[in-house]
Short mmCIF file of C-alpha atoms in Angstrom, two decimals:
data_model
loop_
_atom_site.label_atom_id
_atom_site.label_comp_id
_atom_site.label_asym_id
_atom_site.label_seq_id
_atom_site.Cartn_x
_atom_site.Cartn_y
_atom_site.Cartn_z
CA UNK A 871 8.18 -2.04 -16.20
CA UNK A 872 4.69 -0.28 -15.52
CA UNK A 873 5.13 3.09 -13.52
CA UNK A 874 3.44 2.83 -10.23
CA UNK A 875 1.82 6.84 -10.87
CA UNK A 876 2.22 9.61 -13.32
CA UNK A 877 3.68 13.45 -12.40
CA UNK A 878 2.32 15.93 -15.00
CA UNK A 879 5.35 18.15 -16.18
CA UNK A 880 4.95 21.12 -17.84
CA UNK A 881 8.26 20.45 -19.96
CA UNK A 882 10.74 17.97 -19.37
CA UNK A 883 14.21 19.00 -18.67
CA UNK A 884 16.97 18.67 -21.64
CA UNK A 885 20.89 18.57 -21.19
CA UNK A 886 22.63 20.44 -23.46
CA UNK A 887 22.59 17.44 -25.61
CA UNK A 888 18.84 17.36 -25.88
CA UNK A 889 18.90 13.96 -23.80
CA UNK A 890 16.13 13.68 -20.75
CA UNK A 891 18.61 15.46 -17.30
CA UNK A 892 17.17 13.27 -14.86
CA UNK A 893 19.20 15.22 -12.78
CA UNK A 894 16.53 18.28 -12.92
CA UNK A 895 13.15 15.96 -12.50
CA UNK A 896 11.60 16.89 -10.05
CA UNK A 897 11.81 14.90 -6.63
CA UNK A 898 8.39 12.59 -6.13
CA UNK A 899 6.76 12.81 -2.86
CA UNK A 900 3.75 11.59 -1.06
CA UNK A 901 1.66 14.19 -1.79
CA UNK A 902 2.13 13.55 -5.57
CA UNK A 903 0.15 10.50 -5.21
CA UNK A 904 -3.40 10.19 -5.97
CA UNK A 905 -5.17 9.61 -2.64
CA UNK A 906 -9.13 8.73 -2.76
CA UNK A 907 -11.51 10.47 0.23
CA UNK A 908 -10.02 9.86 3.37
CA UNK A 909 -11.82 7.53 5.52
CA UNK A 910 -10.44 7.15 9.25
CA UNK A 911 -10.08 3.84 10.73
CA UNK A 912 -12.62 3.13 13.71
CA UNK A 913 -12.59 -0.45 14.91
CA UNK A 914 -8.78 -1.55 16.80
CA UNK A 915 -8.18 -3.69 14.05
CA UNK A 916 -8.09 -1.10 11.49
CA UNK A 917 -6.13 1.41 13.52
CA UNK A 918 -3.78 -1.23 14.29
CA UNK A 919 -3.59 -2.19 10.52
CA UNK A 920 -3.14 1.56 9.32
CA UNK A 921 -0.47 1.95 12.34
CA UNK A 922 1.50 -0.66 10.83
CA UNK A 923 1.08 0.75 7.07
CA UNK A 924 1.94 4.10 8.05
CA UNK A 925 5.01 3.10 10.05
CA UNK A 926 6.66 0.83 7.31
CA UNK A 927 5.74 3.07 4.44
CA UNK A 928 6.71 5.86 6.04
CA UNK A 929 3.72 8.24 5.34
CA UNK A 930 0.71 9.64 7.42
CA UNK A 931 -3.07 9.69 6.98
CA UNK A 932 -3.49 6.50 5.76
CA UNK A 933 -7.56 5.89 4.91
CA UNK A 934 -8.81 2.14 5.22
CA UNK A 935 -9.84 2.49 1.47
CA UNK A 936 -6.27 3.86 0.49
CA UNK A 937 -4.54 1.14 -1.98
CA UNK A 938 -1.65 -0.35 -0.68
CA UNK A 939 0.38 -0.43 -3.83
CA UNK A 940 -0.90 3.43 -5.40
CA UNK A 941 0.59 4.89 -1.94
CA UNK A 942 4.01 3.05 -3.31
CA UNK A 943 4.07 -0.26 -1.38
CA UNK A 944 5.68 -2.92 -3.06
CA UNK A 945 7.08 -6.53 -2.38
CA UNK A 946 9.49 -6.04 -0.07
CA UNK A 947 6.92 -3.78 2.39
CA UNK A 948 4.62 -6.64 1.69
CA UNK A 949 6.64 -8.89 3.61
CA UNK A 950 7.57 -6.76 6.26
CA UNK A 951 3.92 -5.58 6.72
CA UNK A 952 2.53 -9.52 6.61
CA UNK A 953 6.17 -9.89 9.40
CA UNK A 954 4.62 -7.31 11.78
CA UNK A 955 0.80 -8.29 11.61
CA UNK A 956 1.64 -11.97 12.23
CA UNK A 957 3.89 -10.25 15.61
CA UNK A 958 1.65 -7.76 16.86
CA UNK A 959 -2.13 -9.51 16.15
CA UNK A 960 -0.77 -13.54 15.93
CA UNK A 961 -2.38 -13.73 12.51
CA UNK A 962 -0.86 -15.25 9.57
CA UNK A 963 -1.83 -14.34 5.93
CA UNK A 964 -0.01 -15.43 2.99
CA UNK A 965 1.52 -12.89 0.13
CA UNK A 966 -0.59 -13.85 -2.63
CA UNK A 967 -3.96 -13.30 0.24
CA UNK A 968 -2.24 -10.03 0.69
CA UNK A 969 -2.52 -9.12 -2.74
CA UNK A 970 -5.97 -9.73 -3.21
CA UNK A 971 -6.84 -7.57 -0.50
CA UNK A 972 -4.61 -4.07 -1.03
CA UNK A 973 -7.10 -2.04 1.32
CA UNK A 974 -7.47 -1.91 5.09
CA UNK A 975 -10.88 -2.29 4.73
CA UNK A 976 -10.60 -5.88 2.88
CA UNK A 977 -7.68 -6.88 4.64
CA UNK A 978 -9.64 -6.49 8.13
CA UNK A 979 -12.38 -8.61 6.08
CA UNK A 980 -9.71 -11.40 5.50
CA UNK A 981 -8.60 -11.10 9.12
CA UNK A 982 -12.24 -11.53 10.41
CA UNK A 983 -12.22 -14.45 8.47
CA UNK A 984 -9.35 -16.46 9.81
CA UNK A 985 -10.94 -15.35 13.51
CA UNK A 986 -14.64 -16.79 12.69
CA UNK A 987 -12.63 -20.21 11.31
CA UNK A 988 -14.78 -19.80 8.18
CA UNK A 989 -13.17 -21.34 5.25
CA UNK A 990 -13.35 -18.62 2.53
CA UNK A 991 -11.55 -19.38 -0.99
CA UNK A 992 -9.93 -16.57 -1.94
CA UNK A 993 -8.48 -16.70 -5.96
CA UNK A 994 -5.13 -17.85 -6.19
CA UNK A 995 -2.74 -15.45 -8.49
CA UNK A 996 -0.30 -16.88 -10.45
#
């Protein structure tokens, strides 16, 4: 298991048996995580996109070059996220597309893609 982001602790909290008292860690929020400059979304497609990020992972201020998967999506939001664009824009992109393109900015790239009908390999992950 690789952790999705570190929290620098000054000391780590011991029961009285010297064992780690999860218990006492401090509670994680979105703030903790390590956002890069914000950039606002400015065409509809990327305020749509960011709309749809925002509401399923449940946190504001979403930047088009924000990661998907350092602001704690993960499989399951994948889904859901891939559910709602196919609903609200009538676009369909597959999990593994969605994985090669974590940011708003290359997922709108992907999208503009299927529009023009150009046929554009993306790498396949296994």
């Amino acid at each position: 298991m690789i952790p999705s982001f570190y929290v620098e602790l000054e000391n780590i909290p011991l029961t009285h048996n010297g064992k780690i008292d999860r218990e006492k860690l401090p509670e994680i929020s979105s703030s903790d995580l390590i956002k890069k400059e914000y950039i606002a979304p400015t065409t509809d497609l990327e305020k749509q996109l960011v709309e749809i990020w925002e509401e399923i992972l449940g946190i504001g201020n979403i930047g088009i070059t924000d990661n998907f998967f350092e602001l704690g999506g993960n499989s399951m939001n994948v889904i859901r996220i891939i559910g709602e664009i196919q609903n609200k824009m009538g676009k369909l992109i597959n999990v593994g597309t969605f994985l090669e393109a974590p940011t708003i900015t290359e997922l709108v790239l992907v999208i503009n893609t299927l529009d023009s009908g150009e046929k554009k390999v993306f790498k396949t992950i296994i």
